[in-house]
Coordinates of C-alpha atoms and ligand atoms in Angstrom, one line a residue:
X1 CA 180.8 52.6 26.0
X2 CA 180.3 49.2 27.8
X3 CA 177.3 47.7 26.1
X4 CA 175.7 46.8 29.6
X5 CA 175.8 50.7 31.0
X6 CA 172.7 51.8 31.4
X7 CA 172.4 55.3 28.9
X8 CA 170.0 58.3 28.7
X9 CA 172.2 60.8 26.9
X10 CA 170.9 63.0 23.8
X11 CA 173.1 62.7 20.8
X12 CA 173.3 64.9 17.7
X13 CA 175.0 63.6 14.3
X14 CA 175.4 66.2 12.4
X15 CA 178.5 65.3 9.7
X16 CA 175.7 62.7 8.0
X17 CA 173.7 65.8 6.1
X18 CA 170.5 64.8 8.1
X19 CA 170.5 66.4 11.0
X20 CA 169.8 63.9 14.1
X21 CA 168.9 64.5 17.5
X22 CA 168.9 61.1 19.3
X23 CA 167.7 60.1 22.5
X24 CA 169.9 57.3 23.4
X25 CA 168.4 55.4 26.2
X26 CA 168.2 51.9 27.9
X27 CA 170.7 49.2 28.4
X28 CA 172.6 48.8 25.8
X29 CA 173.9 50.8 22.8
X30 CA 172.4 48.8 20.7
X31 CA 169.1 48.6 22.4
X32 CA 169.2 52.0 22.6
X33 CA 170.2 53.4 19.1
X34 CA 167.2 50.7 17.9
X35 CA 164.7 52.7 20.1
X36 CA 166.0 55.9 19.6
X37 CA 165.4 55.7 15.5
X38 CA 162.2 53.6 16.2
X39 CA 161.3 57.2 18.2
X40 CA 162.4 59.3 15.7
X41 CA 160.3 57.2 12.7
X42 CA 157.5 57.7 15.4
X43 CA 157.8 61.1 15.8
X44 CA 158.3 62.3 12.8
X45 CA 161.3 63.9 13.5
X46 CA 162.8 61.1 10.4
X47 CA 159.6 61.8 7.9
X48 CA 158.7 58.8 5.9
X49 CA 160.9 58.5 2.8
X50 CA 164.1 60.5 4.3
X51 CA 167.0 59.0 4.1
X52 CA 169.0 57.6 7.0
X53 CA 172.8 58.7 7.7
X54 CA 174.8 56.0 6.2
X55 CA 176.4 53.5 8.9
X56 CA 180.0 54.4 8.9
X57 CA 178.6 58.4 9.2
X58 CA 176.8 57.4 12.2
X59 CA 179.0 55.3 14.1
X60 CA 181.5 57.9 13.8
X61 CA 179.3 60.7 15.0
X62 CA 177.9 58.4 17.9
X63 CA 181.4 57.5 18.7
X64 CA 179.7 53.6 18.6
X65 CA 180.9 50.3 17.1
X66 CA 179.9 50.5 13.3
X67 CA 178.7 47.1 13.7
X68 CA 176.2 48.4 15.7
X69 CA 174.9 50.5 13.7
X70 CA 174.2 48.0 10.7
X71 CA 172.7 45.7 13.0
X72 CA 170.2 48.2 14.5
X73 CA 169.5 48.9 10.6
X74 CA 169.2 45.2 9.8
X75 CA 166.7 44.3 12.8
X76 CA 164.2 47.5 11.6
X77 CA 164.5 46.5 8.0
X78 CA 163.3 43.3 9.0
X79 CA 160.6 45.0 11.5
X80 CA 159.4 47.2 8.4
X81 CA 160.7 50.9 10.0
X82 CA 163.1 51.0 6.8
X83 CA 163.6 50.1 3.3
X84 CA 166.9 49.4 1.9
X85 CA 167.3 50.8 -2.1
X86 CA 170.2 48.9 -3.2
X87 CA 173.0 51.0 -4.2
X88 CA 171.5 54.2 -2.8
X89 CA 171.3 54.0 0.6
X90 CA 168.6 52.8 3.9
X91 CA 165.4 55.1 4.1
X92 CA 162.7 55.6 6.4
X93 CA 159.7 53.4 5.4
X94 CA 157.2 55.2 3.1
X95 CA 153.9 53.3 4.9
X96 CA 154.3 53.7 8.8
X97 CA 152.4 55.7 10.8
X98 CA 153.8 58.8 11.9
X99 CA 152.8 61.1 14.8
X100 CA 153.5 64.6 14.4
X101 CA 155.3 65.7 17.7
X102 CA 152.5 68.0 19.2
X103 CA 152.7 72.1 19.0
X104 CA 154.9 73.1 22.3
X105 CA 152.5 75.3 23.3
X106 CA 153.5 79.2 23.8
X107 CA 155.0 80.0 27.3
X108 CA 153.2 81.8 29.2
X109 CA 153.7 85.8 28.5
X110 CA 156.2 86.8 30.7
X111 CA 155.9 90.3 32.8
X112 CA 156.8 93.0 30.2
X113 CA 157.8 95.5 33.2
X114 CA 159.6 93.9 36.0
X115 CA 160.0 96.3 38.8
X116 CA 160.3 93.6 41.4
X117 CA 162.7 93.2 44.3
X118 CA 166.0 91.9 43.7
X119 CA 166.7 92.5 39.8
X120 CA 168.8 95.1 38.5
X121 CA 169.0 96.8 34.9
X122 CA 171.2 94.3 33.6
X123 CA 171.6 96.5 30.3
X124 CA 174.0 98.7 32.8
X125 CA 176.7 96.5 33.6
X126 CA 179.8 98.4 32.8
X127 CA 180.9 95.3 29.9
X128 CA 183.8 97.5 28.6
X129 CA 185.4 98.8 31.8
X130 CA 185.1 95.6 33.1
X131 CA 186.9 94.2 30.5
X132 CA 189.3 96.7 30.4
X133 CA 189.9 95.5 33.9
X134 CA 190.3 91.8 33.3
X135 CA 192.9 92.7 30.1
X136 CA 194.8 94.9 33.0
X137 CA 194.0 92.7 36.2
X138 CA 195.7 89.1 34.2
X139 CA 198.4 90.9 32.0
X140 CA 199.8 91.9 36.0
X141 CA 198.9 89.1 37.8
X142 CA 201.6 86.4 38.6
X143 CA 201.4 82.8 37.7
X144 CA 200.6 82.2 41.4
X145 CA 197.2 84.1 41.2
X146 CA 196.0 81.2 38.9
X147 CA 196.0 78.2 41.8
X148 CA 193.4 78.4 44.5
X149 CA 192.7 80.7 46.1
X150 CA 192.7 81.5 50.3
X151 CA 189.2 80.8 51.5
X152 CA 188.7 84.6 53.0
X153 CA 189.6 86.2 49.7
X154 CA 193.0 87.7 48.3
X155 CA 194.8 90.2 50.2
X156 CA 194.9 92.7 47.5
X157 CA 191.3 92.3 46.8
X158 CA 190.5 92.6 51.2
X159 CA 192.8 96.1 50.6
X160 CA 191.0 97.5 48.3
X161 CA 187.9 96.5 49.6
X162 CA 189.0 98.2 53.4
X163 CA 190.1 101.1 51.6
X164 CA 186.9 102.0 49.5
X165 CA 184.6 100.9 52.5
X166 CA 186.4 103.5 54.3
X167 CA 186.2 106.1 52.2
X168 CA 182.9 106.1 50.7
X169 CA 181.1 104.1 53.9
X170 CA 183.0 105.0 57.3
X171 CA 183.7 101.4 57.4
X172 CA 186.9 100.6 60.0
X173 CA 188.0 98.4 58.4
X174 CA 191.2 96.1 58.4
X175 CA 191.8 94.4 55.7
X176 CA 193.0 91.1 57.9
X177 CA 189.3 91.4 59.4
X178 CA 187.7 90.9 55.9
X179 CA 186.3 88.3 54.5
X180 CA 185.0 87.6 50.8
X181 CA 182.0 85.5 50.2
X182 CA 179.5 84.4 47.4
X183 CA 177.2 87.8 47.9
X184 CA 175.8 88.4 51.1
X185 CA 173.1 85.8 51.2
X186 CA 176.2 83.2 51.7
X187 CA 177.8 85.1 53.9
X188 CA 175.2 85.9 56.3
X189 CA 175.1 81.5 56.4
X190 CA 178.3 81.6 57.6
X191 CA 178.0 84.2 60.0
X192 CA 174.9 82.5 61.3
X193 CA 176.6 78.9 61.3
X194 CA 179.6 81.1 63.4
X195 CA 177.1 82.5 65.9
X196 CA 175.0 79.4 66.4
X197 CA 178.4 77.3 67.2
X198 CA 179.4 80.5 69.9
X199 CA 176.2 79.6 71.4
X200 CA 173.6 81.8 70.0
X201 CA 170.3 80.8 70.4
X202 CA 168.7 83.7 68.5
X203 CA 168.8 86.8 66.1
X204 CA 166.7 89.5 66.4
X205 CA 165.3 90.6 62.9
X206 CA 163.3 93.5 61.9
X207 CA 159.7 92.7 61.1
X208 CA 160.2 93.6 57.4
X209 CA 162.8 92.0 55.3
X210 CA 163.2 89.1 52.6
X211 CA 161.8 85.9 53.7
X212 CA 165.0 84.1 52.4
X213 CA 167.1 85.8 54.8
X214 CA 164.8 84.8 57.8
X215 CA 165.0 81.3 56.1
X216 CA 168.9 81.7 56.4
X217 CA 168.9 82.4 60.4
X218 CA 166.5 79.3 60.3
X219 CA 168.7 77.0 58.6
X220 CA 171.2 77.3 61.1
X221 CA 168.8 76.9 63.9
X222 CA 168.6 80.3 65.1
X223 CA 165.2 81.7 66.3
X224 CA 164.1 85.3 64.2
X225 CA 162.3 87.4 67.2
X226 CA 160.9 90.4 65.3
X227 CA 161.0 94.1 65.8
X228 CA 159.0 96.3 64.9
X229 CA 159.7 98.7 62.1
X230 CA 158.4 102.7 61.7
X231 CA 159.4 105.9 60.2
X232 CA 162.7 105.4 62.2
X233 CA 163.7 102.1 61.6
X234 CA 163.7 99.1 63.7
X235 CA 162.0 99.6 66.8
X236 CA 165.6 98.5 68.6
X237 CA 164.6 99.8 72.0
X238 CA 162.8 96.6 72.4
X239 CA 165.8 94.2 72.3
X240 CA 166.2 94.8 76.4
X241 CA 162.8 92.5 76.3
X242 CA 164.1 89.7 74.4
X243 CA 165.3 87.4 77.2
X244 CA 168.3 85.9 76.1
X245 CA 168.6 87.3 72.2
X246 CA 172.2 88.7 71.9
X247 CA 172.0 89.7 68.1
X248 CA 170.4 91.6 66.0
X249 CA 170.0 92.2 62.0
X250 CA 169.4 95.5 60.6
X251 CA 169.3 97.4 57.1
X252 CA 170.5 101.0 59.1
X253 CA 171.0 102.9 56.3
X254 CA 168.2 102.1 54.2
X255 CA 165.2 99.5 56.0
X256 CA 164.6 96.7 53.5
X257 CA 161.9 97.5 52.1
X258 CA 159.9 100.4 53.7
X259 CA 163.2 102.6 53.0
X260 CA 163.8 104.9 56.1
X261 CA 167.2 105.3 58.1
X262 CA 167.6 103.9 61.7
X263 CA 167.1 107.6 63.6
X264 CA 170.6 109.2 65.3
X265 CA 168.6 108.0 68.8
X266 CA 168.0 104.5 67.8
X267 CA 171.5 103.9 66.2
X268 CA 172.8 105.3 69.9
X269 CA 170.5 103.0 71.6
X270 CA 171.0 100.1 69.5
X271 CA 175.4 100.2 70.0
X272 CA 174.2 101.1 74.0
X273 CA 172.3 97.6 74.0
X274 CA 175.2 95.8 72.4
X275 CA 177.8 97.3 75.0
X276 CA 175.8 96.8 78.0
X277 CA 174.3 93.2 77.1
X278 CA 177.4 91.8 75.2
X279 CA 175.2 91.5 71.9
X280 CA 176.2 92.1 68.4
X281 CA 174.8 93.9 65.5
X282 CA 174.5 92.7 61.9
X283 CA 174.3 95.6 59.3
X284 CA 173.3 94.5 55.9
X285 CA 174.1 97.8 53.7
X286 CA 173.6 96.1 50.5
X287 CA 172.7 99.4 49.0
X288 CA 175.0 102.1 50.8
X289 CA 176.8 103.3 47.9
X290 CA 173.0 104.5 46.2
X291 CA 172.3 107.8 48.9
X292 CA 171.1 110.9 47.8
X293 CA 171.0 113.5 50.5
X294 CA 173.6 115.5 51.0
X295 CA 175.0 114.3 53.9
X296 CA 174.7 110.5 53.2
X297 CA 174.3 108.3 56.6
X298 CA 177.5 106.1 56.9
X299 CA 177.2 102.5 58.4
X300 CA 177.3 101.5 61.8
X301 CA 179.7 99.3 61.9
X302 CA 182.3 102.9 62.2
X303 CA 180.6 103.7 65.1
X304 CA 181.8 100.9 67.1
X305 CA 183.6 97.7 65.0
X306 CA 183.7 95.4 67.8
X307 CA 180.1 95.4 68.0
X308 CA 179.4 95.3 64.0
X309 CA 179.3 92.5 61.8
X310 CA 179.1 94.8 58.6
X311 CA 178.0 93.4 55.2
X312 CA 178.2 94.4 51.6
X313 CA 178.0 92.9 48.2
X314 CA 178.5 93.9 44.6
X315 CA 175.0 92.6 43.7
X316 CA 173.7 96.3 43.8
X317 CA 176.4 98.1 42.6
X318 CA 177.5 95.7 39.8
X319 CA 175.5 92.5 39.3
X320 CA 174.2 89.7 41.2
X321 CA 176.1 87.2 38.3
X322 CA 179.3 88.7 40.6
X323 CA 178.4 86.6 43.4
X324 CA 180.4 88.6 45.6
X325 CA 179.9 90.0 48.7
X326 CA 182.4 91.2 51.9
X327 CA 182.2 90.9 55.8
X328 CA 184.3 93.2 57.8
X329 CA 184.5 90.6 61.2
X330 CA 185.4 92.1 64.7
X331 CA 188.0 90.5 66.0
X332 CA 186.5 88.3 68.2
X333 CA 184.4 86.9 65.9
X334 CA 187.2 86.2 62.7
X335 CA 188.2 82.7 63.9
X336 CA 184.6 81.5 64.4
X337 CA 183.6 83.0 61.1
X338 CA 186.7 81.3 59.2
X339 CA 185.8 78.1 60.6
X340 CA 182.4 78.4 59.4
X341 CA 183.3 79.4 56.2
X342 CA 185.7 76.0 56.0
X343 CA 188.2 75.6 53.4
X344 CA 186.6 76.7 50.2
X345 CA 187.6 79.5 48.3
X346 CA 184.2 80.4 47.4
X347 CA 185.0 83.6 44.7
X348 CA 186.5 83.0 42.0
X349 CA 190.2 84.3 42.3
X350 CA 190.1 85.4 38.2
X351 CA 187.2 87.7 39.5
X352 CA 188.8 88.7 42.6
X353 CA 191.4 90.0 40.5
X354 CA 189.3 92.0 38.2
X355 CA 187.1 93.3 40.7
X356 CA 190.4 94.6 42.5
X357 CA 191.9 96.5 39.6
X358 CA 187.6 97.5 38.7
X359 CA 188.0 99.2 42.3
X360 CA 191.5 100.7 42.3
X361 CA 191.6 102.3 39.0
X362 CA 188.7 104.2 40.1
X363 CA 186.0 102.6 37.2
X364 CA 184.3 101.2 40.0
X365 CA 183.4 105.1 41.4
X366 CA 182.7 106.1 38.3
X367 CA 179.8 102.9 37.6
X368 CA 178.3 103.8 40.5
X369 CA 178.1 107.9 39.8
X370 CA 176.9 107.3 36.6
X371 CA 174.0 105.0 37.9
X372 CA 173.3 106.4 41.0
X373 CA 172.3 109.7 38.4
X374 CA 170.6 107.6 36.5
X375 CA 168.6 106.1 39.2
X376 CA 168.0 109.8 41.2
X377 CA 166.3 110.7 38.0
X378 CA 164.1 107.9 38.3
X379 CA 163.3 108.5 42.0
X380 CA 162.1 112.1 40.8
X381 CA 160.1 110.6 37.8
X382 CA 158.3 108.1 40.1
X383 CA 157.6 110.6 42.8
X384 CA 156.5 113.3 40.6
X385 CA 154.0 110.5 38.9
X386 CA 152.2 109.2 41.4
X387 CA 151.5 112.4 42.8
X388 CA 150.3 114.2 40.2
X389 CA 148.2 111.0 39.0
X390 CA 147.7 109.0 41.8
X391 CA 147.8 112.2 44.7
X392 CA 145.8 110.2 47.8
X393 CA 149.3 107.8 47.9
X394 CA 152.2 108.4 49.9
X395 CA 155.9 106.8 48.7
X396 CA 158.2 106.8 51.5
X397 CA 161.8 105.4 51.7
X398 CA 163.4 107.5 49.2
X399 CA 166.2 108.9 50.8
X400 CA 168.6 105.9 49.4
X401 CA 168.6 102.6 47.4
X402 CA 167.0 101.6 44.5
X403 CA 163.5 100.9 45.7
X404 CA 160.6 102.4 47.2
X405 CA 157.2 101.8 48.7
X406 CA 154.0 103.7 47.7
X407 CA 151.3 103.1 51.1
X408 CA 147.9 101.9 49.5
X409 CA 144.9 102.5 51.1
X410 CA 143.9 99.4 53.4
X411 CA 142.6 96.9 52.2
X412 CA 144.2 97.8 48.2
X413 CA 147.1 95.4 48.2
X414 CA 145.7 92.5 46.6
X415 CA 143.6 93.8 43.7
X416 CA 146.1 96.0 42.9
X417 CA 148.8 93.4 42.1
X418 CA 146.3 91.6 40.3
X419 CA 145.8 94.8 37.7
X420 CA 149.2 95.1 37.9
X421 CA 150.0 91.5 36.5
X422 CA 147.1 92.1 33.8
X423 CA 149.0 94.8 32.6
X424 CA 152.1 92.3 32.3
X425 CA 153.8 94.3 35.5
X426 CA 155.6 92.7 38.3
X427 CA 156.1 94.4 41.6
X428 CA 155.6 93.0 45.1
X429 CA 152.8 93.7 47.8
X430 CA 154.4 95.0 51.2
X431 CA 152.7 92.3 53.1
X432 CA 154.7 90.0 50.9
X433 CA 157.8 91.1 53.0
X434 CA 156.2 91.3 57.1
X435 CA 157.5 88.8 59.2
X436 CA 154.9 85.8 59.6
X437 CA 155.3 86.4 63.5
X438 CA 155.1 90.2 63.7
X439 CA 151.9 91.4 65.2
X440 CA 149.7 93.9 62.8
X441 CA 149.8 97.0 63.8
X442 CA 148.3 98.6 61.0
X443 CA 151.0 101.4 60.2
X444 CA 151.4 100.1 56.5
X445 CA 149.3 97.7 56.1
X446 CA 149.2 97.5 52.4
X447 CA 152.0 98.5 49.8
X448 CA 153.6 98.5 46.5
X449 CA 157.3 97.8 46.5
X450 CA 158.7 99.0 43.5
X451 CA 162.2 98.4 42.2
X452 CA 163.0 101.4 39.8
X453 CA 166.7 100.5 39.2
X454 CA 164.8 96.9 37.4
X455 CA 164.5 98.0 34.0
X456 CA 166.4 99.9 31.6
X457 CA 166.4 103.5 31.1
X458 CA 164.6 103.2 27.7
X459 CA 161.7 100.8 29.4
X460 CA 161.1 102.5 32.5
X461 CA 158.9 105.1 31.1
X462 CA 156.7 102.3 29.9
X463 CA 156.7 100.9 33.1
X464 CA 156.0 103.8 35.0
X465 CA 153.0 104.6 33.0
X466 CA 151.4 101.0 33.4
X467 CA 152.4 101.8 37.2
X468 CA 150.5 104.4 37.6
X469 CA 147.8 103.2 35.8
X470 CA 146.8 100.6 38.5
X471 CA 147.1 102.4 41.5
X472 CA 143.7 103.6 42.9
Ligands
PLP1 C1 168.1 93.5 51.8 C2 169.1 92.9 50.9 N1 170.3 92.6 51.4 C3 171.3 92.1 50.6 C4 171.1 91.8 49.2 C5 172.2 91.3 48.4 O1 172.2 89.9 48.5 P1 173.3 89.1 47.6 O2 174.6 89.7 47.9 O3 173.2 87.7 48.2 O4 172.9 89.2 46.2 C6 169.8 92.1 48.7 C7 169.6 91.8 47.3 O5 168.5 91.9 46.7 C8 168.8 92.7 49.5 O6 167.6 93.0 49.0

């Protein structure tokens, strides 16, 4: 290293015997190894009368001139940070002060029972099928699956994805219309970017849903009217009075978060708006694959894919880590979207690969049975709880996903998240999730939003018993 670079790098020479973390900083190497034992003498972290890693030990550690070592050594002799004993070696000075470094003081106690939106039990990932898959997925692949990759995702991988959407979502879905992207939260940028360059001034959003999303409309300079949400979903019938909006955002099969379905009237009335005032619909079904009535709702997008932008991700069904989430583009709409997209190939092809064999040897179906059981028990458990401790509360939205909301009564919301985090549990108020511009109408005006699929099966009793201990 040039001895005029400027350095802040930590260094650890560990070959010497003592241990040595060193901060080297400053302008010079020399400079900098000077103040960096100076700190440790200082600090403590060399205790007086320790002996110091002998100069050839160092330099090679430090990858430094050893010249520059024994000169650093020589100048704090002479300074008094270090004695020399002849024959056995250079030692930390027996007389200078020393500052203990300070106690780092305890972090603060995390949450023991997170419940909040978002998180997943982690303990479920499916490790050995996966793996299983990546053995299979790279012993097949050829050499040419190894370079980059095509920016809207492998064929194979847009196959398989087409086919399962079809089967277990009523998806339409041609694989040449597909598109693969970091999760949904980037894809639903790139949509956005695409609508805003076709000359979209606006999207229509439901008056619940995660603020980040609304943020990701913003970003690319898209205005969020909201709609109203209620036991039937969005309140779409009011998209006729939003002069000049032309696209709209749902969560059809399960509202994010209050839980119920768009109604068979408004999903006809929301694909009549789009046919008769040229607008488009974009249906988030992050959780489709977690129903459980019998005749699980399938997504829009079937109904009519020329009017759907559908979107789905693995973050729900295998892990957020994945990053992976698909859009099934209508026509229309694919060259837009791949120019917004741009050149990248934003998932990792090894992944692509995995995930592909995960969903064609069938492991993928058989993840998702095994948790959506384990989840339906939890559902059951969470509903039978609160009403036989906490009767006076309703939960709604349970006919899918992986969350649900229990309606306080007015004027609850806030002292009850503050027990909650006393008791070292995390869950989100409703009000957390209402669009800043939505009027109040008072039909849930305050709510717990609980996650039940956030912890694993051998916590969630404990956190369904602090849960229910804080609700009034
Ligand atoms: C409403 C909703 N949509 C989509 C997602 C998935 O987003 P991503 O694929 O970016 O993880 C989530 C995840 O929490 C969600 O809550």
């Amino acid at each position: 290293m040039a001895e005029s670079q400027t350095t802040s790098q930590t260094r650890r020479s560990t070959r010497t015997g003592v241990d040595l973390l060193l901060q080297l900083r400053g302008s010079g190497t020399r400079a900098g190894l000077t103040e960096a034992l100076r700190d440790a003498v200082r600090s403590g972290h060399l205790p007086a009368g320790s002996r110091l890693p002998a100069s050839r030990a160092l330099a090679n550690d430090l990858g430094i001139a050893r010249s520059t070592v024994t000169e650093c050594y020589s100048l704090l002799l002479e300074e008094g940070w270090l004695t020399a004993r002849h024959g056995s070696g250079t030692f930390v000075a027996e007389r200078v002060q020393q500052h203990r470094v300070k106690e780092v003081p305890a972090p603060r106690r995390e949450p023991s029972h997170g419940l909040g939106p978002g998180a997943a039990d982690y303990a479920d990932f499916p490790r050995s099928t996966w793996l299983a898959a990546a053995r299979r997925a790279f012993a097949a692949a050829p050499h040419s699956a190894f370079g980059y990759g095509d920016p809207l995702g492998r064929m194979e991988t847009r196959v398989a994805i087409a086919d399962y959407l079809a089967r277990v979502r009523g998806v339409y879905a041609d694989p040449g219309r597909i598109v693969l992207s970091s999760g949904y939260q980037h894809g639903l940028g790139v949509v956005a970017r695409a609508l805003k360059n076709q000359g979209h001034e606006s999207v229509a959003v439901e008056s619940y849903g995660l603020d980040i999303y609304r943020g990701v409309l913003g970003d690319a300079e898209l205005r969020i009217p909201p709609l109203e949400v209620d036991e039937e979903g969005a309140q779409v019938q009011r998209l006729h009075r939003l002069d000049g909006n032309r696209a709209v955002l749902l969560t059809p099969a399960h509202q994010f978060p209050t839980g119920h379905a768009l109604s068979p009237e408004r999903r006809a009335m929301v694909l009549d708006w789009a046919r008769s005032a040229g607008g488009l619909i974009l249906e988030d079904d992050y959780d489709g694959e977690f129903r459980y009535d019998r005749k699980p709702i399938g997504a829009l997008q079937g109904l009519d894919p020329d009017r759907v932008v559908y979107f789905g991700t693995a973050s729900k069904s295998i892990a957020p880590a994945l990053r992976l989430g698909w859009i099934v583009v209508p026509d229309r709409l694919l060259g837009a979207v791949a120019d917004a997209k741009g050149r990248v190939d934003t998932v990792s092809v090894l992944d692509q690969l995995i995930f592909t064999e995960f969903v064609t040897s069938g492991a993928f179906d058989s993840h998702i049975r095994s948790r959506r059981q384990s989840y339906r028990r939890r559902r059951t458990q969470l509903v039978d709880a609160v009403q036989s401790r906490a009767s006076g509360i309703r939960v709604i939205g349970m006919q899918a996903g992986l969350q649900a909301v229990l309606i306080l009564p007015a004027g609850t919301e806030a002292w009850v998240l503050q027990a909650a985090a006393r008791r070292g549990l995390l869950v989100s108020g409703l009000s957390a999730f209402r669009h800043p511009g939505a009027e109040r109408d008072g039909r849930w005006s305050d709510g717990l939003v609980v996650n039940f699929s956030a912890v694993s099966d051998s916590a969630w009793p404990g956190a369904l018993e602090e849960l229910v201990r804080v609700l009034p």
